[in-house]
Amino acid sequence: MRAVIPYKKENAKSRLSPVLSRIEREQFVELMLRDVVCSLREAGVKDIDILTTSEYSSLSDLGVNFVLDPADLNESINKYLGRVDQPILIIMADLPLTRPEQVKNIISSEEDVVIVPGKGGGTNVLFLKEPAGFHVRYYEMSFHNHCMIAKDMHYSLRIYDSFLLSTDIDEPHDIVEILLHGHGLSFEYAKEKFELESGRARVKLTSLH
């Protein structure tokens, strides 16, 4: 059983630019990736591939494998799936609320395909027992795309609904969820930079700097 994490660091998460500089965003995405890798390790996933365009020396301590591919997300993952012959967990790098017990639950599923929907119809986690022949179609309504692909291939399907796994960090208000529910390196980073202002009907992010 392997896991693959698509990862982009350079000028990542531009929608967080109102609250974090480019350098801060690049630091932040690396910490989120580290939290995801830590949860995978604690869940017993030993073989982890980082699918990216560059090999990052700052991640050498993680003991992961770098799979370098300059192609876009769909093309690079589909090429990757064509080379693996074992169950594969595709998980995004911006899911710092991931917990080991959730990963264990997903990879122990009896179904052929497990999909964790993201906000707005995306796909945050995709588990494939038999990746050969499965083609991903991310972007836009990828959750619907992947459900239809599984149906067309006559694979059994499980939809794994999870608030924590559905929370990818894209917008400034998403950082609130890290401060409320987070753990690990990304939580410590967010706690250093932001605080929460709470009222009866709202919780918002306020920069400490």
mmCIF file of N, CA and C in Angstrom, residues 30 33-34 41 50 55-66:
data_model
loop_
_atom_site.group_PDB
_atom_site.id
_atom_site.type_symbol
_atom_site.label_atom_id
_atom_site.label_comp_id
_atom_site.label_asym_id
_atom_site.label_seq_id
_atom_site.Cartn_x
_atom_site.Cartn_y
_atom_site.Cartn_z
ATOM 1 N N GLU A 30 4.702 23.794 3.297
ATOM 2 C CA GLU A 30 5.610 22.719 3.691
ATOM 3 C C GLU A 30 5.212 22.140 5.044
ATOM 4 N N LEU A 33 2.200 19.916 4.548
ATOM 5 C CA LEU A 33 2.645 18.642 3.978
ATOM 6 C C LEU A 33 3.246 17.747 5.052
ATOM 7 N N ARG A 34 4.078 18.311 5.898
ATOM 8 C CA ARG A 34 4.692 17.525 6.969
ATOM 9 C C ARG A 34 3.637 16.936 7.896
ATOM 10 N N ARG A 41 2.215 8.273 8.333
ATOM 11 C CA ARG A 41 3.160 7.392 9.027
ATOM 12 C C ARG A 41 2.499 6.761 10.256
ATOM 13 N N ILE A 50 6.047 11.806 -3.103
ATOM 14 C CA ILE A 50 5.679 13.206 -3.299
ATOM 15 C C ILE A 50 5.747 13.476 -4.798
ATOM 16 N N GLU A 55 12.682 18.434 -6.586
ATOM 17 C CA GLU A 55 13.043 17.708 -5.371
ATOM 18 C C GLU A 55 13.511 18.725 -4.340
ATOM 19 N N TYR A 56 12.921 18.690 -3.153
ATOM 20 C CA TYR A 56 13.190 19.712 -2.140
ATOM 21 C C TYR A 56 14.110 19.162 -1.050
ATOM 22 N N SER A 57 15.286 19.754 -0.938
ATOM 23 C CA SER A 57 16.246 19.300 0.071
ATOM 24 C C SER A 57 15.721 19.508 1.479
ATOM 25 N N SER A 58 14.830 20.488 1.657
ATOM 26 C CA SER A 58 14.288 20.752 2.994
ATOM 27 C C SER A 58 13.407 19.621 3.494
ATOM 28 N N LEU A 59 13.009 18.712 2.587
ATOM 29 C CA LEU A 59 12.152 17.589 2.975
ATOM 30 C C LEU A 59 12.916 16.272 3.059
ATOM 31 N N SER A 60 14.237 16.342 2.963
ATOM 32 C CA SER A 60 15.041 15.116 2.928
ATOM 33 C C SER A 60 14.901 14.290 4.202
ATOM 34 N N ASP A 61 14.574 14.941 5.309
ATOM 35 C CA ASP A 61 14.443 14.220 6.576
ATOM 36 C C ASP A 61 13.173 13.389 6.660
ATOM 37 N N LEU A 62 12.232 13.589 5.739
ATOM 38 C CA LEU A 62 10.957 12.888 5.816
ATOM 39 C C LEU A 62 11.051 11.430 5.354
ATOM 40 N N GLY A 63 12.082 11.112 4.602
ATOM 41 C CA GLY A 63 12.215 9.749 4.109
ATOM 42 C C GLY A 63 11.183 9.372 3.066
ATOM 43 N N VAL A 64 10.727 10.367 2.284
ATOM 44 C CA VAL A 64 9.751 10.110 1.229
ATOM 45 C C VAL A 64 10.471 9.970 -0.109
ATOM 46 N N ASN A 65 9.743 9.462 -1.093
ATOM 47 C CA ASN A 65 10.266 9.360 -2.456
ATOM 48 C C ASN A 65 9.733 10.518 -3.288
ATOM 49 N N PHE A 66 10.589 11.142 -4.063
ATOM 50 C CA PHE A 66 10.154 12.212 -4.951
ATOM 51 C C PHE A 66 9.917 11.640 -6.345
#
